[in-house]
Amino acid sequence: MTLSTKLSAIALAASTTFATSAFATANVWDSATPWDSSLISQFAAWDNFSSSFHNATAEFGTGASLTETSTTASLTSTKNIYNASGTSNFIATLLGTSATGVFDVYLRAATTGTLLNTTATLNGVAATVVETYLSSGRGVEQEVYWKWSDVSAASLYVFNFKAAETHLSLDQLALAVVTAVPEPSSYGMLALGLGLIGFAARRNRV
């Protein structure tokens, strides 16, 4: 195999890899959904954005809005919110439902370019990011989520999140309020507590 043939083969392989990792998955989630869909109480999501500033209606679900507050962002041809000259700040809101109880609340995002800041807040309470997908290293495509556990039902959920630096392109966003499922250790503690109550009651009868 000649040197020019080898170089051509390497170039072809590199261009194919770049094309599939950087472009083929736009507007499509590549990682598994972090919540149990059968337990959803409220949900909204965007695969495509209609505005670089305010998206008052979600593509999927109801009762949600998204605002980019830096005023320097633009809408790309693939319907991403892209900011080349500023650091994007986002406020997403999701209406609650009539459901009561305790919930796990999720903010899920997909980006290209630079990365989101690792911290986001829900109604002023901070959570740390969990990365679920990173394509071809930093700066290509990333999927992350934040989770707030055991959140009391609210009439409005307000999420604040932002870019770590300029050149962030927000590709997708999803918001979910999911009925909380107790951890196995919680069931163990409950069983222990009930056992102690039963033991005390029996002892009092003796």
Coordinates of N, CA and C in Angstrom, one line a residue:
M1 N 0.9 -1.2 0.0 CA 0.0 0.0 0.0 C 0.9 1.2 0.0
T2 N 0.7 2.2 -0.9 CA 1.5 3.4 -1.0 C 1.1 4.3 0.1
L3 N 2.0 5.3 0.3 CA 1.8 6.3 1.3 C 0.6 7.1 1.1
S4 N 0.4 7.5 -0.2 CA -0.8 8.3 -0.6 C -2.1 7.5 -0.3
T5 N -2.1 6.2 -0.6 CA -3.3 5.3 -0.3 C -3.6 5.3 1.2
K6 N -2.5 5.1 2.0 CA -2.6 5.1 3.4 C -3.2 6.4 4.0
L7 N -2.7 7.5 3.5 CA -3.2 8.8 3.9 C -4.7 9.0 3.5
S8 N -5.0 8.5 2.3 CA -6.4 8.6 1.9 C -7.3 7.8 2.8
A9 N -6.9 6.6 3.1 CA -7.7 5.7 4.0 C -7.9 6.4 5.4
I10 N -6.8 7.0 5.9 CA -6.9 7.6 7.2 C -7.8 8.8 7.2
A11 N -7.7 9.6 6.1 CA -8.6 10.8 6.0 C -10.0 10.4 5.9
L12 N -10.3 9.3 5.1 CA -11.7 8.8 5.0 C -12.2 8.3 6.3
A13 N -11.4 7.6 7.1 CA -11.9 7.1 8.4 C -12.1 8.2 9.3
A14 N -11.2 9.2 9.3 CA -11.4 10.3 10.2 C -12.6 11.2 9.9
S15 N -12.8 11.4 8.6 CA -14.0 12.2 8.2 C -15.3 11.5 8.5
T16 N -15.3 10.1 8.4 CA -16.5 9.3 8.7 C -16.8 9.4 10.2
T17 N -15.7 9.2 11.0 CA -15.9 9.3 12.4 C -16.4 10.6 12.9
F18 N -15.8 11.7 12.3 CA -16.2 13.0 12.7 C -17.7 13.3 12.3
A19 N -18.0 12.9 11.1 CA -19.4 13.1 10.6 C -20.4 12.4 11.5
T20 N -20.2 11.2 11.8 CA -21.2 10.4 12.6 C -21.2 10.9 14.0
S21 N -20.1 11.3 14.6 CA -20.1 11.7 16.0 C -20.6 13.1 16.2
A22 N -20.2 14.0 15.3 CA -20.6 15.4 15.5 C -21.9 15.8 14.9
F23 N -22.4 15.2 13.9 CA -23.6 15.7 13.2 C -24.8 14.7 13.2
A24 N -24.5 13.4 13.1 CA -25.5 12.4 12.9 C -26.5 12.3 14.0
T25 N -26.1 12.8 15.2 CA -27.0 12.6 16.4 C -27.6 13.9 16.8
A26 N -27.6 15.0 16.0 CA -28.2 16.2 16.4 C -29.7 16.0 16.6
N27 N -30.2 16.6 17.7 CA -31.6 16.6 18.0 C -32.1 15.2 18.4
V28 N -31.2 14.3 18.8 CA -31.5 12.9 19.2 C -30.7 12.6 20.4
W29 N -31.4 12.1 21.5 CA -30.7 11.7 22.7 C -29.9 10.4 22.4
D30 N -28.6 10.4 22.8 CA -27.8 9.2 22.6 C -27.7 8.4 23.9
S31 N -28.0 8.9 25.0 CA -27.9 8.2 26.3 C -29.3 7.8 26.8
A32 N -29.3 6.9 27.7 CA -30.6 6.4 28.2 C -31.3 7.5 29.1
T33 N -32.6 7.5 29.1 CA -33.4 8.4 29.9 C -33.1 8.1 31.4
P34 N -32.7 9.1 32.2 CA -32.3 8.8 33.5 C -33.5 8.6 34.5
W35 N -34.7 8.7 34.1 CA -35.9 8.5 34.9 C -36.8 7.4 34.4
D36 N -37.6 6.9 35.3 CA -38.6 5.9 34.9 C -39.8 6.6 34.3
S37 N -40.0 6.4 33.0 CA -41.1 7.1 32.3 C -42.5 6.8 32.8
S38 N -42.6 5.6 33.4 CA -44.0 5.2 33.9 C -44.3 6.0 35.2
L39 N -43.4 6.7 35.8 CA -43.6 7.4 37.0 C -43.7 8.9 36.8
I40 N -43.8 9.4 35.6 CA -43.8 10.8 35.3 C -45.1 11.5 35.8
S41 N -45.0 12.6 36.5 CA -46.1 13.4 36.9 C -46.2 14.6 36.0
Q42 N -45.1 15.2 35.6 CA -45.1 16.3 34.7 C -43.9 16.3 33.8
F43 N -44.0 16.6 32.5 CA -42.9 16.5 31.6 C -43.0 17.5 30.5
A44 N -41.8 18.0 30.1 CA -41.8 18.9 28.9 C -40.4 18.8 28.3
A45 N -40.3 19.0 26.9 CA -39.0 18.8 26.3 C -38.9 19.6 25.0
W46 N -37.7 19.9 24.6 CA -37.5 20.5 23.2 C -36.4 19.7 22.6
D47 N -36.6 19.3 21.3 CA -35.5 18.8 20.5 C -35.1 19.9 19.5
N48 N -35.9 20.8 19.2 CA -35.7 22.0 18.4 C -36.2 23.2 19.1
F49 N -35.4 24.3 19.0 CA -35.9 25.5 19.6 C -36.4 26.5 18.6
S50 N -37.4 27.3 18.9 CA -38.0 28.2 17.9 C -37.4 29.6 18.0
S51 N -36.7 29.9 19.1 CA -36.2 31.2 19.3 C -34.9 31.1 20.1
S52 N -34.0 32.1 19.8 CA -32.8 32.2 20.6 C -33.0 32.8 21.9
F53 N -34.1 33.4 22.2 CA -34.4 34.2 23.4 C -35.4 33.5 24.3
H54 N -36.6 33.4 23.8 CA -37.7 32.8 24.6 C -38.5 31.8 23.9
N55 N -38.5 30.6 24.5 CA -39.3 29.5 23.9 C -40.5 29.2 24.9
A56 N -41.6 29.8 24.6 CA -42.7 29.8 25.5 C -43.5 28.4 25.5
T57 N -43.3 27.7 24.4 CA -44.1 26.4 24.2 C -43.1 25.3 24.0
A58 N -43.2 24.2 24.8 CA -42.3 23.1 24.6 C -42.8 22.3 23.4
E59 N -41.9 21.5 22.7 CA -42.3 20.7 21.6 C -43.1 19.5 22.1
F60 N -42.7 19.0 23.3 CA -43.4 17.8 23.9 C -43.8 18.2 25.3
G61 N -45.0 17.7 25.8 CA -45.5 18.1 27.1 C -46.1 19.5 27.1
T62 N -46.4 19.9 28.3 CA -47.1 21.2 28.4 C -46.6 22.0 29.6
G63 N -46.9 23.2 29.7 CA -46.6 24.1 30.9 C -45.2 24.4 31.1
A64 N -44.4 24.6 30.0 CA -43.0 24.9 30.2 C -42.6 26.0 29.3
S65 N -41.5 26.7 29.8 CA -40.9 27.8 29.0 C -39.4 27.7 29.2
L66 N -38.6 28.3 28.2 CA -37.2 28.4 28.4 C -36.8 29.8 27.9
T67 N -36.0 30.5 28.7 CA -35.5 31.8 28.3 C -33.9 31.8 28.4
E68 N -33.3 32.4 27.3 CA -31.8 32.6 27.4 C -31.7 34.1 27.7
T69 N -31.0 34.4 28.8 CA -31.0 35.8 29.3 C -29.8 36.6 28.9
S70 N -28.8 36.0 28.2 CA -27.6 36.8 27.9 C -27.8 37.8 26.7
T71 N -28.8 37.6 25.9 CA -29.2 38.5 24.7 C -28.2 38.5 23.6
T72 N -27.1 37.6 23.7 CA -26.1 37.6 22.6 C -26.2 36.3 21.8
A73 N -27.2 35.4 22.1 CA -27.3 34.1 21.5 C -28.0 34.2 20.1
S74 N -27.9 33.2 19.3 CA -28.6 33.2 18.0 C -29.1 31.8 17.8
L75 N -30.0 31.6 16.9 CA -30.6 30.3 16.5 C -29.9 29.8 15.3
T76 N -29.4 28.5 15.4 CA -28.7 27.9 14.3 C -29.6 27.3 13.3
S77 N -29.1 26.8 12.2 CA -29.9 26.2 11.2 C -30.4 24.9 11.6
T78 N -29.8 24.3 12.7 CA -30.3 23.0 13.2 C -31.2 23.3 14.5
K79 N -31.6 24.5 14.7 CA -32.5 24.9 15.7 C -31.9 24.7 17.1
N80 N -30.6 25.0 17.2 CA -29.9 25.1 18.5 C -29.8 26.5 18.9
I81 N -29.7 26.7 20.3 CA -29.4 28.1 20.8 C -27.9 28.2 21.0
Y82 N -27.2 29.1 20.2 CA -25.8 29.1 20.1 C -25.3 30.5 20.5
N83 N -24.3 30.6 21.3 CA -23.8 31.9 21.8 C -22.3 32.0 21.6
A84 N -21.9 32.8 20.6 CA -20.5 32.9 20.2 C -19.8 34.0 20.9
S85 N -20.5 35.0 21.4 CA -19.9 36.2 22.0 C -20.2 36.4 23.5
G86 N -21.0 35.5 24.1 CA -21.3 35.7 25.5 C -21.5 34.3 26.1
T87 N -21.7 34.3 27.4 CA -21.9 33.1 28.2 C -23.4 32.9 28.4
S88 N -24.0 31.9 27.9 CA -25.5 31.8 28.0 C -25.9 31.5 29.4
N89 N -27.0 32.1 29.8 CA -27.7 31.8 31.0 C -29.1 31.4 30.7
F90 N -29.6 30.4 31.3 CA -30.9 29.8 30.9 C -31.8 29.8 32.2
I91 N -33.1 30.1 32.0 CA -34.1 29.9 33.0 C -35.2 29.1 32.3
A92 N -35.5 27.9 32.9 CA -36.5 27.0 32.4 C -37.6 26.9 33.5
T93 N -38.9 27.0 33.1 CA -39.9 26.8 34.1 C -40.8 25.7 33.7
L94 N -41.4 25.0 34.7 CA -42.3 23.9 34.4 C -43.4 24.0 35.5
L95 N -44.7 24.1 35.0 CA -45.8 24.1 35.9 C -46.0 22.8 36.6
G96 N -46.4 22.8 37.9 CA -46.7 21.6 38.6 C -48.1 21.1 38.3
T97 N -48.4 20.0 38.9 CA -49.8 19.5 38.7 C -50.5 19.4 40.0
S98 N -51.7 18.9 40.0 CA -52.5 18.8 41.3 C -52.0 17.7 42.2
A99 N -51.0 16.9 41.7 CA -50.4 15.8 42.5 C -49.8 16.3 43.7
T100 N -49.9 15.5 44.8 CA -49.2 15.9 46.0 C -48.2 14.8 46.4
G101 N -47.3 15.1 47.3 CA -46.3 14.1 47.7 C -44.9 14.5 47.4
V102 N -44.0 13.5 47.3 CA -42.6 13.8 47.1 C -42.2 13.3 45.8
F103 N -41.3 14.0 45.1 CA -40.9 13.7 43.7 C -39.4 13.9 43.5
D104 N -38.9 13.2 42.5 CA -37.6 13.4 42.0 C -37.7 14.3 40.8
V105 N -37.0 15.4 40.7 CA -37.1 16.4 39.6 C -35.8 16.4 38.8
Y106 N -35.9 16.3 37.5 CA -34.8 16.2 36.6 C -34.7 17.4 35.6
L107 N -33.5 17.9 35.3 CA -33.2 18.8 34.2 C -32.2 18.0 33.4
R108 N -32.5 17.8 32.1 CA -31.6 17.0 31.2 C -31.3 17.9 30.0
A109 N -30.0 17.9 29.6 CA -29.6 18.8 28.5 C -28.6 18.1 27.6
A110 N -28.7 18.4 26.3 CA -27.7 18.0 25.3 C -27.0 19.2 24.7
T111 N -25.7 19.2 24.6 CA -25.0 20.4 24.0 C -24.0 20.0 23.0
T112 N -23.6 20.9 22.2 CA -22.4 20.8 21.3 C -21.6 22.0 21.5
G113 N -20.3 21.9 21.2 CA -19.4 23.0 21.4 C -18.8 22.9 22.8
T114 N -18.9 24.0 23.6 CA -18.4 24.0 24.9 C -19.4 23.4 25.9
L115 N -19.1 23.4 27.2 CA -19.9 22.6 28.1 C -20.7 23.5 29.0
L116 N -21.7 22.9 29.6 CA -22.5 23.6 30.6 C -21.8 23.7 32.0
N117 N -22.1 24.7 32.8 CA -21.6 24.7 34.1 C -22.1 23.5 34.9
T118 N -21.2 23.0 35.8 CA -21.6 21.8 36.5 C -22.7 21.9 37.5
T119 N -23.0 23.1 37.9 CA -24.1 23.3 38.9 C -25.3 24.0 38.3
A120 N -26.5 23.5 38.7 CA -27.8 24.1 38.3 C -28.6 24.2 39.5
T121 N -29.7 25.0 39.5 CA -30.5 25.1 40.7 C -32.0 24.9 40.3
L122 N -32.7 24.3 41.3 CA -34.2 24.2 41.2 C -34.8 24.9 42.3
N123 N -35.6 25.9 42.0 CA -36.2 26.8 43.0 C -35.1 27.2 44.1
G124 N -33.9 27.5 43.6 CA -32.9 28.0 44.5 C -32.0 26.9 45.1
V125 N -32.3 25.7 44.9 CA -31.5 24.6 45.5 C -30.6 24.0 44.5
A126 N -29.3 23.9 44.8 CA -28.3 23.5 43.8 C -28.2 22.0 43.7
A127 N -27.8 21.5 42.5 CA -27.5 20.1 42.3 C -26.3 20.1 41.4
T128 N -25.6 18.9 41.4 CA -24.3 18.8 40.6 C -24.6 17.9 39.4
V129 N -24.0 18.2 38.3 CA -24.3 17.5 37.0 C -23.8 16.1 37.0
V130 N -24.6 15.3 36.3 CA -24.2 13.9 36.0 C -24.0 13.8 34.5
E131 N -22.8 13.4 34.0 CA -22.6 13.3 32.5 C -23.0 11.9 32.1
T132 N -23.7 11.8 31.0 CA -24.2 10.5 30.5 C -23.6 10.2 29.1
Y133 N -23.1 11.2 28.4 CA -22.6 10.9 27.1 C -21.6 12.0 26.7
L134 N -20.5 11.6 26.2 CA -19.5 12.6 25.6 C -18.9 12.0 24.4
S135 N -19.2 12.7 23.2 CA -18.8 12.2 21.9 C -17.5 12.8 21.5
S136 N -16.5 12.0 21.2 CA -15.2 12.4 20.6 C -14.5 13.5 21.4
G137 N -14.6 13.4 22.7 CA -13.9 14.4 23.5 C -14.6 15.7 23.7
R138 N -14.0 16.5 24.6 CA -14.6 17.8 24.9 C -14.8 18.7 23.7
G139 N -16.0 19.3 23.6 CA -16.2 20.3 22.5 C -17.0 19.7 21.4
V140 N -17.4 18.4 21.4 CA -18.2 17.9 20.3 C -19.7 17.8 20.7
E141 N -20.0 16.8 21.5 CA -21.4 16.6 21.9 C -21.4 16.0 23.3
Q142 N -22.2 16.6 24.2 CA -22.3 16.1 25.6 C -23.8 16.0 26.0
E143 N -24.1 15.0 26.8 CA -25.4 14.9 27.4 C -25.3 14.8 28.9
V144 N -26.1 15.5 29.6 CA -26.0 15.6 31.1 C -27.4 15.7 31.7
Y145 N -27.4 15.4 33.0 CA -28.7 15.7 33.7 C -28.3 16.1 35.2
W146 N -29.3 16.8 35.8 CA -29.2 17.2 37.2 C -30.5 16.5 37.9
K147 N -30.3 16.0 39.1 CA -31.4 15.4 39.8 C -31.6 16.0 41.2
W148 N -32.8 16.4 41.5 CA -33.1 16.8 42.9 C -34.1 15.7 43.5
S149 N -33.7 15.1 44.6 CA -34.4 14.0 45.1 C -35.3 14.5 46.3
D150 N -36.5 13.8 46.4 CA -37.4 14.0 47.5 C -37.8 15.5 47.6
V151 N -38.3 16.0 46.5 CA -38.8 17.4 46.4 C -40.3 17.4 46.6
S152 N -40.7 18.2 47.5 CA -42.2 18.4 47.8 C -42.8 19.0 46.5
A153 N -44.1 18.6 46.3 CA -44.8 19.1 45.1 C -44.9 20.6 45.1
A154 N -44.7 21.2 44.0 CA -44.8 22.7 43.9 C -45.7 23.1 42.7
S155 N -46.2 24.3 42.7 CA -47.0 24.8 41.6 C -46.2 25.2 40.5
L156 N -44.9 25.5 40.7 CA -44.0 26.0 39.6 C -42.6 25.5 40.0
Y157 N -41.9 24.9 39.0 CA -40.5 24.5 39.2 C -39.7 25.4 38.3
V158 N -38.7 26.1 38.9 CA -37.8 27.1 38.2 C -36.4 26.5 38.2
F159 N -35.9 26.3 37.0 CA -34.5 25.8 36.8 C -33.6 26.9 36.3
N160 N -32.5 27.1 36.9 CA -31.4 28.0 36.4 C -30.2 27.2 36.1
F161 N -29.7 27.3 34.9 CA -28.4 26.7 34.5 C -27.7 27.6 33.5
K162 N -26.4 27.3 33.2 CA -25.7 28.2 32.4 C -24.5 27.5 31.7
A163 N -24.0 28.2 30.7 CA -22.8 27.7 30.0 C -21.5 28.0 30.9
A164 N -20.5 27.2 30.7 CA -19.3 27.4 31.4 C -18.4 28.5 30.8
E165 N -18.7 28.7 29.5 CA -17.9 29.7 28.7 C -18.7 29.9 27.4
T166 N -18.1 30.8 26.5 CA -18.7 31.1 25.2 C -18.7 29.8 24.3
H167 N -19.4 30.0 23.2 CA -19.5 28.9 22.1 C -20.2 27.7 22.6
L168 N -21.2 27.8 23.5 CA -22.1 26.7 23.8 C -23.2 26.7 22.9
S169 N -23.6 25.5 22.4 CA -24.8 25.3 21.6 C -25.7 24.4 22.2
L170 N -26.9 24.9 22.7 CA -27.8 24.0 23.4 C -28.7 23.3 22.3
D171 N -28.6 21.9 22.4 CA -29.2 21.1 21.3 C -30.6 20.6 21.7
Q172 N -30.7 20.1 23.0 CA -31.9 19.6 23.5 C -32.1 19.9 25.0
L173 N -33.3 19.9 25.4 CA -33.6 20.1 26.8 C -34.9 19.3 27.2
A174 N -34.8 18.7 28.4 CA -36.0 18.0 29.0 C -36.1 18.3 30.5
L175 N -37.4 18.4 30.9 CA -37.7 18.7 32.3 C -38.7 17.6 32.8
A176 N -38.5 17.0 33.9 CA -39.3 15.9 34.3 C -39.5 15.9 35.8
V177 N -40.8 15.7 36.3 CA -41.1 15.6 37.7 C -41.6 14.1 37.8
V178 N -40.9 13.3 38.6 CA -41.2 11.9 38.7 C -41.5 11.5 40.1
T179 N -42.5 10.6 40.3 CA -42.8 10.1 41.6 C -41.6 9.4 42.2
A180 N -41.2 9.9 43.4 CA -40.0 9.3 44.1 C -40.2 7.9 44.5
V181 N -39.3 7.0 44.3 CA -39.3 5.6 44.7 C -38.3 5.5 45.8
P182 N -38.7 5.0 47.0 CA -37.8 4.9 48.1 C -36.6 4.0 47.8
E183 N -35.4 4.3 48.3 CA -34.3 3.5 48.1 C -34.5 2.2 48.9
P184 N -33.8 1.1 48.5 CA -33.9 -0.2 49.3 C -33.6 0.0 50.8
S185 N -32.6 0.8 51.1 CA -32.3 1.1 52.5 C -33.4 1.7 53.2
S186 N -34.3 2.5 52.5 CA -35.4 3.1 53.2 C -36.4 2.0 53.6
Y187 N -36.6 1.0 52.7 CA -37.5 -0.1 53.1 C -37.0 -0.8 54.3
G188 N -35.7 -1.0 54.3 CA -35.1 -1.7 55.4 C -35.3 -1.0 56.8
M189 N -35.1 0.4 56.7 CA -35.3 1.2 57.9 C -36.8 1.1 58.3
L190 N -37.7 1.2 57.4 CA -39.1 1.1 57.7 C -39.4 -0.2 58.3
A191 N -38.9 -1.3 57.8 CA -39.2 -2.7 58.4 C -38.6 -2.7 59.8
L192 N -37.4 -2.2 60.0 CA -36.8 -2.2 61.3 C -37.7 -1.4 62.3
G193 N -38.2 -0.2 61.9 CA -39.0 0.6 62.7 C -40.3 -0.1 63.1
L194 N -41.0 -0.7 62.1 CA -42.2 -1.4 62.4 C -42.0 -2.6 63.3
G195 N -40.8 -3.3 63.2 CA -40.5 -4.4 64.0 C -40.3 -3.9 65.5
L196 N -39.6 -2.8 65.7 CA -39.4 -2.2 67.0 C -40.7 -1.8 67.6
I197 N -41.6 -1.2 66.8 CA -43.0 -0.8 67.3 C -43.7 -2.0 67.8
G198 N -43.7 -3.1 67.0 CA -44.4 -4.4 67.3 C -43.8 -5.0 68.6
F199 N -42.5 -4.9 68.7 CA -41.8 -5.5 69.9 C -42.2 -4.7 71.2
A200 N -42.3 -3.4 71.0 CA -42.7 -2.6 72.2 C -44.1 -2.8 72.6
A201 N -45.0 -2.9 71.6 CA -46.4 -3.2 71.9 C -46.6 -4.5 72.5
R202 N -45.9 -5.6 72.1 CA -46.0 -6.9 72.7 C -45.4 -6.9 74.1
R203 N -44.3 -6.1 74.3 CA -43.7 -6.0 75.7 C -44.7 -5.4 76.7
N204 N -45.4 -4.3 76.2 CA -46.4 -3.6 77.0 C -47.5 -4.5 77.4
R205 N -47.9 -5.5 76.6 CA -49.0 -6.4 76.9 C -48.7 -7.4 77.9
V206 N -47.4 -7.7 78.0 CA -46.9 -8.8 78.9 C -47.0 -8.3 80.4

